[in-house]
Each structure stands twice: as C-alpha cells, then as structure tokens.
Amino acid sequence: MAKVMVRRIEDLETLERLGRARDFIDHCYDHPLSLDQISEKACFSRYHFLRLFRQAFNKTPHQYLIERRMEKAKELLGGDELRVTDVCFEVGFQSLGSFSTLFHKYVGQAPIMYREKVKQREQAKRQVPGCFLVMYKLESA
C-alpha cells in the first residue's frame, strides 16, 4: 500500500478562506448544503476547494458536515424533547433511514439505542450509592 503524503497548507489567506467555509458548515449544518455552496464561501472552484479542504482538515467537506450533524444529533438524543424522527430532520437529514444508517456507522449503535444508553447513564448518576445511605442512617439514628 503506497503511503500518501499530504502537503501542508501554509498560505494564511487560503487557510482563512477554508476556515470561513468550515464555519459556514458549522452554522448551517441543518440545511441541505452542496459542495458548490460551501466552496463559494471560500471563493474557490468546487474541485480546488475539495482538494484544499481535504489537505487542511484530513476529511472532505461532506465528511465534516456529517460529523457535525452526528454531534448535534447525539446532543439532541440526550434529551427527551424530540422523537428520533424529529432529530433526524432537525440536523438536516431528509430520510430517517439515511440518518439511522449513518448514525449507527459513526456512533456504533442505532439512535434509539443511543438514547436509551444516555438515559441509563443519567439514571445511574442520580442514584445514591448504598454506602452513603448506610452512613446517613447511622448518623441520624
């Protein structure tokens, strides 16, 4: 397997422009974003932008967008306010199937299972250890 050497981008203007595009993704992750829209924010052609973004961040703009969406989905699934379907649309997916598949790929479990695990962890944090109960009863007696 050949080792791929990635050249570092040292031009500050290029890095600033790529940063603007990444900020755009961070702020608009919940909208359908195309490579053309994102590359326009950096003022590069789509193919040049794609190559530069990958060099700078070691991932494509699409991979970065999906990661942002997954982070936000995990945050939203940690609460009980939204159904999984609502979370799917809230983070910018158009299909529950695509969302569930990608979520499982990135997180390692289905969204509903992730929510259940978060609930279990929260409940475990709220439980008082038995040693504290024993100490409390002994001191109050």
PDB file of C-alpha atoms in Angstrom:
ATOM      1  CA  MET A   1       0.000   0.000   0.000  1.00  0.00           C
ATOM      2  CA  ALA A   2       1.516   3.320  -1.056  1.00  0.00           C
ATOM      3  CA  LYS A   3       1.914   5.996   1.541  1.00  0.00           C
ATOM      4  CA  VAL A   4       0.155   9.215   0.569  1.00  0.00           C
ATOM      5  CA  MET A   5       1.950  12.394   1.503  1.00  0.00           C
ATOM      6  CA  VAL A   6      -0.332  15.324   2.239  1.00  0.00           C
ATOM      7  CA  ARG A   7       1.199  18.727   1.691  1.00  0.00           C
ATOM      8  CA  ARG A   8       0.573  21.203   4.446  1.00  0.00           C
ATOM      9  CA  ILE A   9      -1.189  24.401   3.522  1.00  0.00           C
ATOM     10  CA  GLU A  10       0.883  27.291   4.775  1.00  0.00           C
ATOM     11  CA  ASP A  11      -0.764  30.153   2.910  1.00  0.00           C
ATOM     12  CA  LEU A  12      -2.656  32.074   5.604  1.00  0.00           C
ATOM     13  CA  GLU A  13      -5.180  33.510   3.150  1.00  0.00           C
ATOM     14  CA  THR A  14      -6.061  30.027   1.911  1.00  0.00           C
ATOM     15  CA  LEU A  15      -6.428  28.749   5.469  1.00  0.00           C
ATOM     16  CA  GLU A  16      -8.646  31.702   6.350  1.00  0.00           C
ATOM     17  CA  ARG A  17     -10.867  31.038   3.347  1.00  0.00           C
ATOM     18  CA  LEU A  18     -11.104  27.354   4.227  1.00  0.00           C
ATOM     19  CA  GLY A  19     -11.938  28.350   7.794  1.00  0.00           C
ATOM     20  CA  ARG A  20     -14.808  30.502   6.526  1.00  0.00           C
ATOM     21  CA  ALA A  21     -16.194  27.518   4.638  1.00  0.00           C
ATOM     22  CA  ARG A  22     -15.864  25.301   7.712  1.00  0.00           C
ATOM     23  CA  ASP A  23     -17.625  27.941   9.835  1.00  0.00           C
ATOM     24  CA  PHE A  24     -20.391  28.039   7.235  1.00  0.00           C
ATOM     25  CA  ILE A  25     -20.830  24.269   7.627  1.00  0.00           C
ATOM     26  CA  ASP A  26     -20.838  24.633  11.425  1.00  0.00           C
ATOM     27  CA  HIS A  27     -23.598  27.245  11.300  1.00  0.00           C
ATOM     28  CA  CYS A  28     -25.718  25.744   8.520  1.00  0.00           C
ATOM     29  CA  TYR A  29     -25.287  22.001   9.156  1.00  0.00           C
ATOM     30  CA  ASP A  30     -29.068  21.633   9.445  1.00  0.00           C
ATOM     31  CA  HIS A  31     -29.690  22.802   5.872  1.00  0.00           C
ATOM     32  CA  PRO A  32     -29.120  20.840   2.680  1.00  0.00           C
ATOM     33  CA  LEU A  33     -25.632  22.009   1.664  1.00  0.00           C
ATOM     34  CA  SER A  34     -23.972  21.387  -1.668  1.00  0.00           C
ATOM     35  CA  LEU A  35     -20.276  21.430  -2.444  1.00  0.00           C
ATOM     36  CA  ASP A  36     -20.918  24.449  -4.663  1.00  0.00           C
ATOM     37  CA  GLN A  37     -22.478  26.419  -1.797  1.00  0.00           C
ATOM     38  CA  ILE A  38     -19.658  25.566   0.596  1.00  0.00           C
ATOM     39  CA  SER A  39     -16.846  26.209  -1.894  1.00  0.00           C
ATOM     40  CA  GLU A  40     -18.436  29.550  -2.769  1.00  0.00           C
ATOM     41  CA  LYS A  41     -17.871  30.688   0.840  1.00  0.00           C
ATOM     42  CA  ALA A  42     -14.141  30.053   0.375  1.00  0.00           C
ATOM     43  CA  CYS A  43     -14.090  31.622  -3.118  1.00  0.00           C
ATOM     44  CA  PHE A  44     -12.604  28.523  -4.745  1.00  0.00           C
ATOM     45  CA  SER A  45     -13.832  26.304  -7.550  1.00  0.00           C
ATOM     46  CA  ARG A  46     -15.505  23.215  -6.168  1.00  0.00           C
ATOM     47  CA  TYR A  47     -12.712  20.812  -7.184  1.00  0.00           C
ATOM     48  CA  HIS A  48      -9.885  23.039  -5.981  1.00  0.00           C
ATOM     49  CA  PHE A  49     -11.786  23.622  -2.740  1.00  0.00           C
ATOM     50  CA  LEU A  50     -12.369  19.906  -2.233  1.00  0.00           C
ATOM     51  CA  ARG A  51      -8.657  19.168  -2.640  1.00  0.00           C
ATOM     52  CA  LEU A  52      -7.582  22.033  -0.334  1.00  0.00           C
ATOM     53  CA  PHE A  53     -10.175  21.207   2.341  1.00  0.00           C
ATOM     54  CA  ARG A  54      -9.030  17.591   2.434  1.00  0.00           C
ATOM     55  CA  GLN A  55      -5.404  18.709   2.711  1.00  0.00           C
ATOM     56  CA  ALA A  56      -6.164  21.121   5.546  1.00  0.00           C
ATOM     57  CA  PHE A  57      -8.583  19.042   7.621  1.00  0.00           C
ATOM     58  CA  ASN A  58      -7.878  15.418   6.581  1.00  0.00           C
ATOM     59  CA  LYS A  59     -11.504  14.902   5.568  1.00  0.00           C
ATOM     60  CA  THR A  60     -13.827  16.014   2.818  1.00  0.00           C
ATOM     61  CA  PRO A  61     -16.374  18.804   3.384  1.00  0.00           C
ATOM     62  CA  HIS A  62     -19.102  16.154   3.242  1.00  0.00           C
ATOM     63  CA  GLN A  63     -17.422  14.054   5.932  1.00  0.00           C
ATOM     64  CA  TYR A  64     -17.040  17.173   8.071  1.00  0.00           C
ATOM     65  CA  LEU A  65     -20.724  18.053   7.562  1.00  0.00           C
ATOM     66  CA  ILE A  66     -21.839  14.551   8.549  1.00  0.00           C
ATOM     67  CA  GLU A  67     -19.669  14.670  11.687  1.00  0.00           C
ATOM     68  CA  ARG A  68     -21.255  17.978  12.730  1.00  0.00           C
ATOM     69  CA  ARG A  69     -24.712  16.550  12.167  1.00  0.00           C
ATOM     70  CA  MET A  70     -23.884  13.452  14.206  1.00  0.00           C
ATOM     71  CA  GLU A  71     -22.539  15.557  17.086  1.00  0.00           C
ATOM     72  CA  LYS A  72     -25.724  17.621  17.157  1.00  0.00           C
ATOM     73  CA  ALA A  73     -27.892  14.506  16.851  1.00  0.00           C
ATOM     74  CA  LYS A  74     -26.146  12.945  19.858  1.00  0.00           C
ATOM     75  CA  GLU A  75     -26.779  16.131  21.820  1.00  0.00           C
ATOM     76  CA  LEU A  76     -30.472  16.191  20.872  1.00  0.00           C
ATOM     77  CA  LEU A  77     -30.933  12.471  21.528  1.00  0.00           C
ATOM     78  CA  GLY A  78     -29.618  13.047  25.045  1.00  0.00           C
ATOM     79  CA  GLY A  79     -32.870  14.803  25.878  1.00  0.00           C
ATOM     80  CA  ASP A  80     -36.457  13.615  25.743  1.00  0.00           C
ATOM     81  CA  GLU A  81     -37.912  16.609  23.918  1.00  0.00           C
ATOM     82  CA  LEU A  82     -37.668  15.251  20.366  1.00  0.00           C
ATOM     83  CA  ARG A  83     -38.539  11.946  18.746  1.00  0.00           C
ATOM     84  CA  VAL A  84     -35.789  10.285  16.696  1.00  0.00           C
ATOM     85  CA  THR A  85     -37.606  11.310  13.509  1.00  0.00           C
ATOM     86  CA  ASP A  86     -37.639  14.930  14.679  1.00  0.00           C
ATOM     87  CA  VAL A  87     -33.916  14.767  15.496  1.00  0.00           C
ATOM     88  CA  CYS A  88     -33.292  13.411  12.002  1.00  0.00           C
ATOM     89  CA  PHE A  89     -34.937  16.415  10.359  1.00  0.00           C
ATOM     90  CA  GLU A  90     -33.568  18.866  12.929  1.00  0.00           C
ATOM     91  CA  VAL A  91     -29.973  18.038  11.999  1.00  0.00           C
ATOM     92  CA  GLY A  92     -30.545  18.305   8.255  1.00  0.00           C
ATOM     93  CA  PHE A  93     -31.324  14.792   7.037  1.00  0.00           C
ATOM     94  CA  GLN A  94     -34.181  14.214   4.616  1.00  0.00           C
ATOM     95  CA  SER A  95     -34.541  10.487   5.285  1.00  0.00           C
ATOM     96  CA  LEU A  96     -34.865   8.648   8.590  1.00  0.00           C
ATOM     97  CA  GLY A  97     -33.273   5.578   7.018  1.00  0.00           C
ATOM     98  CA  SER A  98     -30.178   7.503   5.894  1.00  0.00           C
ATOM     99  CA  PHE A  99     -29.918   9.177   9.269  1.00  0.00           C
ATOM    100  CA  SER A 100     -30.207   5.909  11.201  1.00  0.00           C
ATOM    101  CA  THR A 101     -27.674   4.149   8.973  1.00  0.00           C
ATOM    102  CA  LEU A 102     -25.118   6.946   9.242  1.00  0.00           C
ATOM    103  CA  PHE A 103     -25.706   7.366  12.960  1.00  0.00           C
ATOM    104  CA  HIS A 104     -25.035   3.663  13.506  1.00  0.00           C
ATOM    105  CA  LYS A 105     -21.912   3.899  11.338  1.00  0.00           C
ATOM    106  CA  TYR A 106     -20.487   6.908  13.217  1.00  0.00           C
ATOM    107  CA  VAL A 107     -21.673   6.186  16.759  1.00  0.00           C
ATOM    108  CA  GLY A 108     -21.779   2.394  16.751  1.00  0.00           C
ATOM    109  CA  GLN A 109     -25.426   1.973  17.665  1.00  0.00           C
ATOM    110  CA  ALA A 110     -28.883   2.917  16.448  1.00  0.00           C
ATOM    111  CA  PRO A 111     -30.229   6.332  17.542  1.00  0.00           C
ATOM    112  CA  ILE A 112     -32.909   4.785  19.784  1.00  0.00           C
ATOM    113  CA  MET A 113     -30.311   2.578  21.496  1.00  0.00           C
ATOM    114  CA  TYR A 114     -28.013   5.568  21.954  1.00  0.00           C
ATOM    115  CA  ARG A 115     -30.851   7.475  23.628  1.00  0.00           C
ATOM    116  CA  GLU A 116     -31.578   4.534  25.923  1.00  0.00           C
ATOM    117  CA  LYS A 117     -27.899   4.282  26.958  1.00  0.00           C
ATOM    118  CA  VAL A 118     -27.774   8.013  27.706  1.00  0.00           C
ATOM    119  CA  LYS A 119     -30.904   7.674  29.873  1.00  0.00           C
ATOM    120  CA  GLN A 120     -29.369   4.749  31.745  1.00  0.00           C
ATOM    121  CA  ARG A 121     -26.167   6.706  32.389  1.00  0.00           C
ATOM    122  CA  GLU A 122     -28.155   9.685  33.655  1.00  0.00           C
ATOM    123  CA  GLN A 123     -30.219   7.484  35.979  1.00  0.00           C
ATOM    124  CA  ALA A 124     -27.070   5.848  37.312  1.00  0.00           C
ATOM    125  CA  LYS A 125     -25.629   9.275  38.122  1.00  0.00           C
ATOM    126  CA  ARG A 126     -28.761  10.169  40.095  1.00  0.00           C
ATOM    127  CA  GLN A 127     -28.740   7.043  42.221  1.00  0.00           C
ATOM    128  CA  VAL A 128     -27.248   7.408  45.653  1.00  0.00           C
ATOM    129  CA  PRO A 129     -24.629   4.790  46.484  1.00  0.00           C
ATOM    130  CA  GLY A 130     -25.607   2.380  49.260  1.00  0.00           C
ATOM    131  CA  CYS A 131     -22.632   3.347  51.426  1.00  0.00           C
ATOM    132  CA  PHE A 132     -23.977   6.897  51.659  1.00  0.00           C
ATOM    133  CA  LEU A 133     -27.406   5.624  52.696  1.00  0.00           C
ATOM    134  CA  VAL A 134     -25.858   3.431  55.404  1.00  0.00           C
ATOM    135  CA  MET A 135     -23.774   6.357  56.673  1.00  0.00           C
ATOM    136  CA  TYR A 136     -26.780   8.673  56.670  1.00  0.00           C
ATOM    137  CA  LYS A 137     -28.988   6.209  58.599  1.00  0.00           C
ATOM    138  CA  LEU A 138     -26.270   5.532  61.152  1.00  0.00           C
ATOM    139  CA  GLU A 139     -25.629   9.226  61.762  1.00  0.00           C
ATOM    140  CA  SER A 140     -29.305  10.183  62.009  1.00  0.00           C
ATOM    141  CA  ALA A 141     -30.234   7.381  64.413  1.00  0.00           C
TER     142      ALA A 141
END
